[in-house]
Tab-separated table of C-alpha atoms in Angstrom:
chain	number	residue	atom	x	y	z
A	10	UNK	CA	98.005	115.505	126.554
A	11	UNK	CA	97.491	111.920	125.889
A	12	UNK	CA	97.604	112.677	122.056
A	13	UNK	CA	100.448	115.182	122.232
A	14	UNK	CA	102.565	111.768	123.636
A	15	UNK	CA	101.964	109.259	121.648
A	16	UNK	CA	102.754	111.736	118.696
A	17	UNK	CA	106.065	112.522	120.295
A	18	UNK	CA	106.544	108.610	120.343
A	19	UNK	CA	105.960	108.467	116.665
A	20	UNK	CA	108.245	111.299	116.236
A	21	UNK	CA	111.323	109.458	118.009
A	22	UNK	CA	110.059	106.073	116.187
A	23	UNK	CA	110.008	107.889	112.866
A	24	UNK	CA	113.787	110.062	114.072
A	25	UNK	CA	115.312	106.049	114.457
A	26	UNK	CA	113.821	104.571	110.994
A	27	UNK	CA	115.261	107.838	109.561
A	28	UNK	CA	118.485	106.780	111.229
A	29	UNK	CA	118.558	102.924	109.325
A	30	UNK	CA	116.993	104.544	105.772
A	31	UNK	CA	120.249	106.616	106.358
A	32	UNK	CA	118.268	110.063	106.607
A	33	UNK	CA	120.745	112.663	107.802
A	34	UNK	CA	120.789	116.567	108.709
A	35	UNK	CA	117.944	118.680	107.933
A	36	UNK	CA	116.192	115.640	105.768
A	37	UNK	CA	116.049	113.940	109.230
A	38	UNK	CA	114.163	116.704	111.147
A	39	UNK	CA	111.352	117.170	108.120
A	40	UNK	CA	110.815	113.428	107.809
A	41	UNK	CA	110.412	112.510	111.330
A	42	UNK	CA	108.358	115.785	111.466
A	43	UNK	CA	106.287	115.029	108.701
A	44	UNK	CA	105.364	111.579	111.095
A	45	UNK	CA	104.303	114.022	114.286
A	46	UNK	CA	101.933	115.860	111.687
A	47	UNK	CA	100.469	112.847	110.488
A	48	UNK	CA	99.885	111.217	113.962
A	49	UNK	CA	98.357	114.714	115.190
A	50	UNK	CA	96.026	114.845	112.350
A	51	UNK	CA	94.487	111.219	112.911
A	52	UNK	CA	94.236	111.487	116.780
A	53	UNK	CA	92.409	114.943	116.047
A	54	UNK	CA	90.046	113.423	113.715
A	55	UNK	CA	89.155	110.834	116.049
A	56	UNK	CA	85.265	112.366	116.528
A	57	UNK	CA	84.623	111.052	113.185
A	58	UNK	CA	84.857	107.221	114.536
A	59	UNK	CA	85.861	105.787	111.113
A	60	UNK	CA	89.304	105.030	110.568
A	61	UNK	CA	89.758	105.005	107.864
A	62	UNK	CA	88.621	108.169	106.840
A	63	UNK	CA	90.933	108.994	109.443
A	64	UNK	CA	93.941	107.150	107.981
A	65	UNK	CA	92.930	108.671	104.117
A	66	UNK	CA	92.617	112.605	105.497
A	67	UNK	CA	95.957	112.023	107.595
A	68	UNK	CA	98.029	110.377	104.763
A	69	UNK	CA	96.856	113.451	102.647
A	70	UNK	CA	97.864	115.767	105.159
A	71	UNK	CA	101.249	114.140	104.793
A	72	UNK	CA	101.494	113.606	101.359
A	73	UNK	CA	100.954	117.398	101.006
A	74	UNK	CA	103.903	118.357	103.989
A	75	UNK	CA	106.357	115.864	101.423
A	76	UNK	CA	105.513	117.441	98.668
A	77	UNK	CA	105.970	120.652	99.535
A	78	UNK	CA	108.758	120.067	101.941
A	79	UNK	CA	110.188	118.128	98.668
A	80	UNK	CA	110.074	121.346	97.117
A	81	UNK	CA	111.906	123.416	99.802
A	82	UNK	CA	114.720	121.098	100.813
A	83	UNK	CA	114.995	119.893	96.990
A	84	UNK	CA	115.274	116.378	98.102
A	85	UNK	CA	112.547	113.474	96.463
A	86	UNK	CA	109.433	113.336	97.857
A	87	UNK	CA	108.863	109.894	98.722
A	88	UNK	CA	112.122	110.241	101.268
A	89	UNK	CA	109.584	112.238	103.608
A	90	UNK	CA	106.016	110.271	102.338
A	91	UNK	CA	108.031	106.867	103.685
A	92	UNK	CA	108.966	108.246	107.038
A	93	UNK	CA	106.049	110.540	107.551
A	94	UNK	CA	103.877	106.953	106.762
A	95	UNK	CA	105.992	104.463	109.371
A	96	UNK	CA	103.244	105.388	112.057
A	97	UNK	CA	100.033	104.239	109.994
A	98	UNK	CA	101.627	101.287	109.039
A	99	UNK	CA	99.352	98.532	110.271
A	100	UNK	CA	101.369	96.656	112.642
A	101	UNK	CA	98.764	95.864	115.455
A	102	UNK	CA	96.160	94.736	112.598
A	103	UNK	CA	99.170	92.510	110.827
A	104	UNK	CA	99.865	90.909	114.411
A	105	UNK	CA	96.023	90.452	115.540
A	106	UNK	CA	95.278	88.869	112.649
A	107	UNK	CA	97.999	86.335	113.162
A	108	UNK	CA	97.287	85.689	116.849
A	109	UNK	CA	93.131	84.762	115.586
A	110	UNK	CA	94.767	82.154	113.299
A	111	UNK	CA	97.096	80.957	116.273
A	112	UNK	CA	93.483	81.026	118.615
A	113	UNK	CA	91.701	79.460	115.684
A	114	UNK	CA	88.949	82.634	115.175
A	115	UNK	CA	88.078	82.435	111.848
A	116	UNK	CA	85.917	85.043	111.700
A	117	UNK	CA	87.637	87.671	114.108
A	118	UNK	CA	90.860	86.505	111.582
A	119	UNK	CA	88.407	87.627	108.924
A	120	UNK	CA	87.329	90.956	109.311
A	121	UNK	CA	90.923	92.029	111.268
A	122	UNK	CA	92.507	90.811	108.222
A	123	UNK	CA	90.128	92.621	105.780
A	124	UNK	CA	90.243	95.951	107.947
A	125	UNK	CA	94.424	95.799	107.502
A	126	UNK	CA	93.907	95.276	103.823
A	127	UNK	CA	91.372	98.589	104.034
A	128	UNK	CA	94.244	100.481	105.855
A	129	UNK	CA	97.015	99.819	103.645
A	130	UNK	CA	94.174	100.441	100.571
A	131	UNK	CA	93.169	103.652	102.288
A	132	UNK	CA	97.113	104.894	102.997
A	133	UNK	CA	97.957	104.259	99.035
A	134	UNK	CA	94.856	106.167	97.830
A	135	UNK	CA	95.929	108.942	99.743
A	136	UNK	CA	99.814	109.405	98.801
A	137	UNK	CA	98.233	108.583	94.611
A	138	UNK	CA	95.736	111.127	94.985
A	139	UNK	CA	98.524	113.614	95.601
A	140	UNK	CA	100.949	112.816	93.829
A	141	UNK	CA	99.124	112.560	90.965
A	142	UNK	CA	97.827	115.731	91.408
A	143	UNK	CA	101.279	116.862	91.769
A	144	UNK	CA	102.011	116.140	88.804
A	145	UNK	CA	98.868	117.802	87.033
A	146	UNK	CA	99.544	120.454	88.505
A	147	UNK	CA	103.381	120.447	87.299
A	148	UNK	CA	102.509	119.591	83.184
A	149	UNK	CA	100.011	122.327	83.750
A	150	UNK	CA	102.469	124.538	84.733
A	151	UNK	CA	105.284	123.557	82.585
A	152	UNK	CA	103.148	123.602	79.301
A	153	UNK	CA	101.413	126.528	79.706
A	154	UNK	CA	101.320	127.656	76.243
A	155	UNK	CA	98.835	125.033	75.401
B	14	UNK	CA	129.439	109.420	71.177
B	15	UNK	CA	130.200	106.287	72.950
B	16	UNK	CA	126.930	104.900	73.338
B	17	UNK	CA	128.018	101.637	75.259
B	18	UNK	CA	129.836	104.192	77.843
B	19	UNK	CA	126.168	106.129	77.855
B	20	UNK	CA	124.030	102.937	78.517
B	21	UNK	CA	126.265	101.689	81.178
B	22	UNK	CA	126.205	105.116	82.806
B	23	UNK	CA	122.533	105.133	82.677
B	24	UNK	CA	122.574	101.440	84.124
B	25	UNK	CA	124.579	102.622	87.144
B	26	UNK	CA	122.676	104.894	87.834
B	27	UNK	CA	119.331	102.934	87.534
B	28	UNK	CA	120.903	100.425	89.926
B	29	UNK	CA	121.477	102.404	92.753
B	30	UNK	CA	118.341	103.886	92.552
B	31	UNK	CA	116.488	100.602	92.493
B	32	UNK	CA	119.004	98.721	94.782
B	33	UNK	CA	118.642	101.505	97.651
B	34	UNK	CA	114.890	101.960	97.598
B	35	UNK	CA	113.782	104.009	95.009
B	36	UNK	CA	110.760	103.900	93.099
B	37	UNK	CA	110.352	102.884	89.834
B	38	UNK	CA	109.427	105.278	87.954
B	39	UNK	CA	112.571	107.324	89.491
B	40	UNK	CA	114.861	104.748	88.264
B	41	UNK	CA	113.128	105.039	84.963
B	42	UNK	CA	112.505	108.272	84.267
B	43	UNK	CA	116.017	108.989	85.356
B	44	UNK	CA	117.559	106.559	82.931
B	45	UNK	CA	115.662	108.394	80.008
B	46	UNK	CA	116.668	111.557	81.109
B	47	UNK	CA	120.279	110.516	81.130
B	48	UNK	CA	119.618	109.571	77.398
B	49	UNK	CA	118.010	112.425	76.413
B	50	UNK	CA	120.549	114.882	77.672
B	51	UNK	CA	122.989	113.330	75.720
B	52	UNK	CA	120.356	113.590	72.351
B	53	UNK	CA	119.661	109.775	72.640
B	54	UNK	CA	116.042	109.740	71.751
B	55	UNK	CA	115.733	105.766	70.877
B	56	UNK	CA	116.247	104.428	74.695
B	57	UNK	CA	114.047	102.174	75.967
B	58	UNK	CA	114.235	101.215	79.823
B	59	UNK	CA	112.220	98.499	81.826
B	60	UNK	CA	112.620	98.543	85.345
B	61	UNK	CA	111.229	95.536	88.308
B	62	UNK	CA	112.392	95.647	91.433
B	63	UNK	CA	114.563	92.978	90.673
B	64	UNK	CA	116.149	93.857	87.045
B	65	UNK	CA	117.379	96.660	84.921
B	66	UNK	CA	116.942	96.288	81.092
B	67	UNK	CA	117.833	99.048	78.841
B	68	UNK	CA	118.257	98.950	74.963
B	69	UNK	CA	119.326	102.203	72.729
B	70	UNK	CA	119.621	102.578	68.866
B	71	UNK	CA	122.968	103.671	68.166
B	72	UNK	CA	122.562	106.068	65.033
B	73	UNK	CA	123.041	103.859	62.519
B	74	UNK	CA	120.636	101.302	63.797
B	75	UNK	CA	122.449	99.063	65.900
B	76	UNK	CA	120.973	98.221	69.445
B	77	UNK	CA	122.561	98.332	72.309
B	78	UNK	CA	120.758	96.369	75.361
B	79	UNK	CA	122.051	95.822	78.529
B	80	UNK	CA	120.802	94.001	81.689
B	81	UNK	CA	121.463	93.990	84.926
B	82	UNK	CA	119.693	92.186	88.162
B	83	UNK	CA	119.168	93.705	91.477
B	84	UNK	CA	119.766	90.655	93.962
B	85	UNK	CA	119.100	92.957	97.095
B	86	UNK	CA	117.590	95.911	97.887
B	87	UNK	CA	117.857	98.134	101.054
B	88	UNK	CA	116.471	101.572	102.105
B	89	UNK	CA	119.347	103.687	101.660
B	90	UNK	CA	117.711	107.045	101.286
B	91	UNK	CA	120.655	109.470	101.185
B	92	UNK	CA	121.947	107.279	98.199
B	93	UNK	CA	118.851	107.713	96.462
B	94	UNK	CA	118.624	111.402	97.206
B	95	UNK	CA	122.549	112.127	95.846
B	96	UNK	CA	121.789	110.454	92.907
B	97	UNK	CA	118.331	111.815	91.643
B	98	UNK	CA	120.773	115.126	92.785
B	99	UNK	CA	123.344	114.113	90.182
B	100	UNK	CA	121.110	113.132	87.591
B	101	UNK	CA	119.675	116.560	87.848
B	102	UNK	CA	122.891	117.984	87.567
B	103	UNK	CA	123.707	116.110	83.876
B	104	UNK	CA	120.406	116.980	82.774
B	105	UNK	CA	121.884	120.695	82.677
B	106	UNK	CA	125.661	120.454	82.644
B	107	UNK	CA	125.840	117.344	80.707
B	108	UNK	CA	129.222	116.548	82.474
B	109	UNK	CA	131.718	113.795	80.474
B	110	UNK	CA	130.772	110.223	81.608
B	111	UNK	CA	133.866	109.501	83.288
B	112	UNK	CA	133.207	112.382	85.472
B	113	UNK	CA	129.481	110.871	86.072
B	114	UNK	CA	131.000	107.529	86.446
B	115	UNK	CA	133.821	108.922	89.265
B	116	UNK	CA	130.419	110.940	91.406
B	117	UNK	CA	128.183	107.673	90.927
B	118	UNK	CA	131.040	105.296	92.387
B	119	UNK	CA	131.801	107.804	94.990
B	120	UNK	CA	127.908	107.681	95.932
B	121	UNK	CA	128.318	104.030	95.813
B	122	UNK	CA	130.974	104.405	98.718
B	123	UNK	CA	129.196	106.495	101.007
B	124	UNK	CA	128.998	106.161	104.569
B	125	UNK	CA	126.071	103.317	105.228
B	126	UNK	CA	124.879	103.173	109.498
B	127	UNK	CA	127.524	100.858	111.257
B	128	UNK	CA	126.645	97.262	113.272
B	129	UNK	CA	126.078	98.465	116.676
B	130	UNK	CA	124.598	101.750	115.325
B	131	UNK	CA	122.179	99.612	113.127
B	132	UNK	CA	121.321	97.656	116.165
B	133	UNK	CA	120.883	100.558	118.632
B	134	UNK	CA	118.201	102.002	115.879
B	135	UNK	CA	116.163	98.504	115.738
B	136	UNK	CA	116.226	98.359	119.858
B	137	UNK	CA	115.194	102.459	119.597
B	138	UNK	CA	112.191	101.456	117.097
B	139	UNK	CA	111.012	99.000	119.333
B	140	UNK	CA	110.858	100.675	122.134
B	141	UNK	CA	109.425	103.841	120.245
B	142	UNK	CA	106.568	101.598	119.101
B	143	UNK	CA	105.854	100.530	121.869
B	144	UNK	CA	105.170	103.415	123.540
B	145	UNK	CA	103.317	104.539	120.233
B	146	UNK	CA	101.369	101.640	120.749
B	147	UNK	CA	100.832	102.097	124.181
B	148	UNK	CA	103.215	100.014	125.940
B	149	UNK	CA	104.366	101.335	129.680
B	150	UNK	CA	108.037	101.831	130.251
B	151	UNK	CA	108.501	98.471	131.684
B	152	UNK	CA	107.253	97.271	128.236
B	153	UNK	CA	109.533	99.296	126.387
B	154	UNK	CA	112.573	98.458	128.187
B	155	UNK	CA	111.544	94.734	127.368
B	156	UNK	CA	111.024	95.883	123.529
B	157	UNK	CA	114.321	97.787	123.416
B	158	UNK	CA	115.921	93.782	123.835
B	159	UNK	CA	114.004	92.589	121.256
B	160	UNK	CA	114.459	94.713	118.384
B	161	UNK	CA	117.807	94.907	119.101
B	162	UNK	CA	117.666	90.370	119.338
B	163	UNK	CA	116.012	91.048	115.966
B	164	UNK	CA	119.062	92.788	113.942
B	165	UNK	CA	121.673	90.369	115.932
B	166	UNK	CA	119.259	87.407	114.298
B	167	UNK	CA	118.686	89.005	110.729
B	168	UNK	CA	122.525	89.871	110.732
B	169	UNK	CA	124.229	86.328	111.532
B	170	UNK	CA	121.686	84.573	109.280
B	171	UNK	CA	122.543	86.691	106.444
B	172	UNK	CA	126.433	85.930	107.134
B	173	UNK	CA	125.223	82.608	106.338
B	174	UNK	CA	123.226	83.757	103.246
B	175	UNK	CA	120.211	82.178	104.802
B	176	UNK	CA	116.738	83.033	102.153
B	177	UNK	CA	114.797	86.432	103.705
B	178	UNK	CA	111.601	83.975	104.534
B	179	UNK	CA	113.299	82.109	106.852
B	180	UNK	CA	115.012	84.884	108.002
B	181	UNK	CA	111.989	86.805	109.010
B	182	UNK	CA	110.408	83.356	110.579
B	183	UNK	CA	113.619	83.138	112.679
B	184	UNK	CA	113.610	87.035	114.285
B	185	UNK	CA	110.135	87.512	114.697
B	186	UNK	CA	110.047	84.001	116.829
B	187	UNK	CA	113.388	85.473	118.570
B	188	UNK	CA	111.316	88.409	119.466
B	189	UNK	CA	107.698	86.975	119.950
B	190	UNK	CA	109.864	84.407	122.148
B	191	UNK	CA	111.835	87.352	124.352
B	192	UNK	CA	108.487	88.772	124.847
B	193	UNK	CA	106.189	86.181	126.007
B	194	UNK	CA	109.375	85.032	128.214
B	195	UNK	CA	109.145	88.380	130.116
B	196	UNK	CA	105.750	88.138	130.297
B	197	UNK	CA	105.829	84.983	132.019
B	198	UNK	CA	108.102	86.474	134.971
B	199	UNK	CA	105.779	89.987	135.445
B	200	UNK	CA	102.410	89.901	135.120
B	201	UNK	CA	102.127	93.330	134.373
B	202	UNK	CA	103.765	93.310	130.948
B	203	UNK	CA	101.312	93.246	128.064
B	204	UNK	CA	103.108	90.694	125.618
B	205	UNK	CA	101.365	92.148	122.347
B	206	UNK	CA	102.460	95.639	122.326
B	207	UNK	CA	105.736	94.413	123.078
B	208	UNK	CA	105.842	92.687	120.530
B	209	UNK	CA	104.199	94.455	117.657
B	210	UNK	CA	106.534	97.328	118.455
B	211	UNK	CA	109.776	95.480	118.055
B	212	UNK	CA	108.246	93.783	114.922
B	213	UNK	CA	107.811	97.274	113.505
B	214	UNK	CA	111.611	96.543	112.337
B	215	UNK	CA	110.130	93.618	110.021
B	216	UNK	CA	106.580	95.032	109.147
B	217	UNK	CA	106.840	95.398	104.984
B	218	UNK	CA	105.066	99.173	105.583
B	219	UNK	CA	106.857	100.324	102.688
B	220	UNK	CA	105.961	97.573	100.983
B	221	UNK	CA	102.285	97.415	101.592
B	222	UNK	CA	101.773	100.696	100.705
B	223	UNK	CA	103.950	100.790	98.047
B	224	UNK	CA	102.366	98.285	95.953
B	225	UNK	CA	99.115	99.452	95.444
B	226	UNK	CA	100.839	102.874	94.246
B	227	UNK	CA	102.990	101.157	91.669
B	228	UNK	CA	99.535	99.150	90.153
B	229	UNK	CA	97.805	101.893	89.868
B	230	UNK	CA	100.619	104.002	88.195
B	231	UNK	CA	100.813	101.628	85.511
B	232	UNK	CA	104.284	99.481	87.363
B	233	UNK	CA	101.868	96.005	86.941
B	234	UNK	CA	104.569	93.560	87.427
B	235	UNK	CA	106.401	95.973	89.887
B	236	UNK	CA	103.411	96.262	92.117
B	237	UNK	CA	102.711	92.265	91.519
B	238	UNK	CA	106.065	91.761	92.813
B	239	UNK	CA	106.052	93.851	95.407
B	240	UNK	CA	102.835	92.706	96.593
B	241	UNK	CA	104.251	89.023	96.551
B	242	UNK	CA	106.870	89.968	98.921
B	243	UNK	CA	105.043	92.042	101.476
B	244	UNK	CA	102.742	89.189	101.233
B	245	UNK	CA	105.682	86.964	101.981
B	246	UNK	CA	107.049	89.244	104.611
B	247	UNK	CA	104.050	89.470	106.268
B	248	UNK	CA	103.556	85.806	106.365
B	249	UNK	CA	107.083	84.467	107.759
B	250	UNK	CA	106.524	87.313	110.492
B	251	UNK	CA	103.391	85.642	111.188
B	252	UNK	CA	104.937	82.497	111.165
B	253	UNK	CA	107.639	83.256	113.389
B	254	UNK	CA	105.453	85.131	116.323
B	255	UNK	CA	102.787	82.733	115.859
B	256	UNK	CA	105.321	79.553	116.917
B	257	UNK	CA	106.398	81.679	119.792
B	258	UNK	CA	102.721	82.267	120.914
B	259	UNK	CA	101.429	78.405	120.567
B	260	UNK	CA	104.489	77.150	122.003
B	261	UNK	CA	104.036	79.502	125.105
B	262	UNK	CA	100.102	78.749	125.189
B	263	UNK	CA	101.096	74.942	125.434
B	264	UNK	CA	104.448	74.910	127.649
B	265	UNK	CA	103.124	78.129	129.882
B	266	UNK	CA	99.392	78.030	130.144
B	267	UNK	CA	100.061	81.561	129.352
């Protein structure tokens, strides 16, 4: 249950960036969907207590629901990666990090600030890796005859 | 032909691409596809976030080169979408420019999200984070103030064409500052997920991940400048909420 909620927050977070990135109509509902999905898949993963596994699997998750939602709605890609992304953006490491400079933690600063480097890392492999295989996959369709 | 009337097309277009958040290698690819539905096989097209530079060989071997800078860019999604739509559309109709030039001004012109709409959305992603985060409803009413303090802050510095660092140090203070002021008066109120939800407005997320994707696609400078300004970004925010925090430690005891 607790999951299930904090998804639905990411949902309504991801349904009011869609609102500023001037999102509208049936774009809206798949992009703020796309952001539920991606939430759901990292809380269920949670048994494997690394995060960033987590954070990879989840952003390919997504990165698969743009793609192919790209192809149904015939709308770019990236317009449902961005939304569908907004909840693994680091926030809480970007502000922790900031408050052990402000308490004078070097090392805590350290390794919070190295972890939020890892996350952003991790959420970039993950949208390349499919997109790039995307594309493969496209050439290899388009140029069959070779 | 009129090739200046093709490379200015293909500018256009490029621009709002890049000026409304697109990637680019959208902006790029489209620009070449504009030239080669019109036969233009000679254009060359460098896009940075911050400038446009395209050059074409007319056919009897004079360049053409045109630049253009990009002093802002927003996320304006549907303006991306309509025209990566229209430059579809001349890829197979291969309309007359003046038509393309009438449907890329009109997307130019579209609707953008009002003042008080703009600000209703920042208080909304405040308070979304930080329940996302965590936050109890007391919290979030508290968060729904500061994100929408933020876009009242961001929005009468930019009337006064104020540079984005200081910007972000000003609104993230504004907000750190709201917080920690609440938190003072209940007890109950936990300051940080107050405030990392409403700074969700400033957080570079795009940015961050963005950056690493356009390095290792080949963008270099792209990604370098990208990377600069998250970088940036994330600094002033730190900046800003880190004043607000030191200043409460030492006036508050908090």
């Amino acid at each position: 249950m607790e999951i299930f909620l904090s998804c639905l927050w990411a949902y309504a977070a991801c349904i009011a960036f869609c609102f500023l990135f001037n999102i509208r109509g049936r774009a809206l509902t798949i992009a703020s969907f796309g952001g539920f999905l991606g939430w759901l898949c990292f809380s269920l993963l949670s048994p494997l207590h690394n995060d960033m596994i987590q954070y990879f699997i989840a952003t390919v998750v997504t990165a698969v629901y743009s793609e192919s939602m790209a192809r149904f709605a015939k709308k770019p890609a990236t317009e449902f990666q961005i939304i569908a992304l907004l909840p693994f953006v680091p926030g809480g490491g970007i502000f922790y990090t900031m408050e052990y400079v402000v308490i004078g933690n070097n090392s805590m600063f350290l390794s919070t600030g190295l972890h939020t480097l890892g996350i952003a890392g991790a959420l970039a492999m993950g949208v390349l890796l499919v997109s790039t295989l995307v594309r493969l996959f496209h050439i290899a369709r388009t140029h069959r005859e070779w | 032909m009129n090739y200046s009337d093709l490379v200015n097309t293909a500018v256009e277009a490029g621009y709002l691409l890049v000026a409304n958040g697109g990637e680019i290698y959208r902006a790029e690819e489209s620009m070449q596809r504009i030239f080669r539905a019109y036969g233009v096989e000679t254009g060359e097209v460098f896009v940075i976030p911050t400038l446009i530079e395209v050059t074409v060989c007319t056919r009897d071997g004079r360049p053409i080169t045109r630049i253009k800078r990009v002093p802002t860019r927003t996320m304006n999604l549907d303006r991306v979408d309509q025209v990566n739509a229209l430059c579809r559309r001349i890829w197979s109709d291969k309309p007359q420019f003046s038509e393309i030039r009438a449907e890329l001004d009109r997307i130019g012109k579209r609707p953008t999200l009002s003042f008080p709409m703009q600000i209703l959305a920042y208080a909304l992603i405040g308070a979304a984070f930080t329940l996302f985060y965590g936050g109890s409803p007391r919290d979030t009413a508290v968060a729904l103030f500061c994100g929408a303090a933020i876009r009242l802050v961001t929005r009468s510095l930019e009337l006064f064409r104020v540079n984005s660092f200081f910007i972000n140090v000003a609104a993230s203070f504004v907000a750190a500052a709201i917080a920690l002021t609440a938190a003072n008066f209940d007890f109950f109120l936990s300051y940080d997920k107050i405030i990392i939800g409403s700074l969700m407005n400033l957080v570079p997320g795009i940015a961050i991940t963005n950056f690493m994707r356009d390095i290792i696609a080949g963008d270099l400078i792209a990604g370098i400048l990208r990377l600069t300004e998250s970088v940036l970004v994330a600094t002033a925010i730190a900046i800003g909420a880190g004043i607000a925090l030191t200043a409460s430690r030492m006036l508050l005891g908090v």
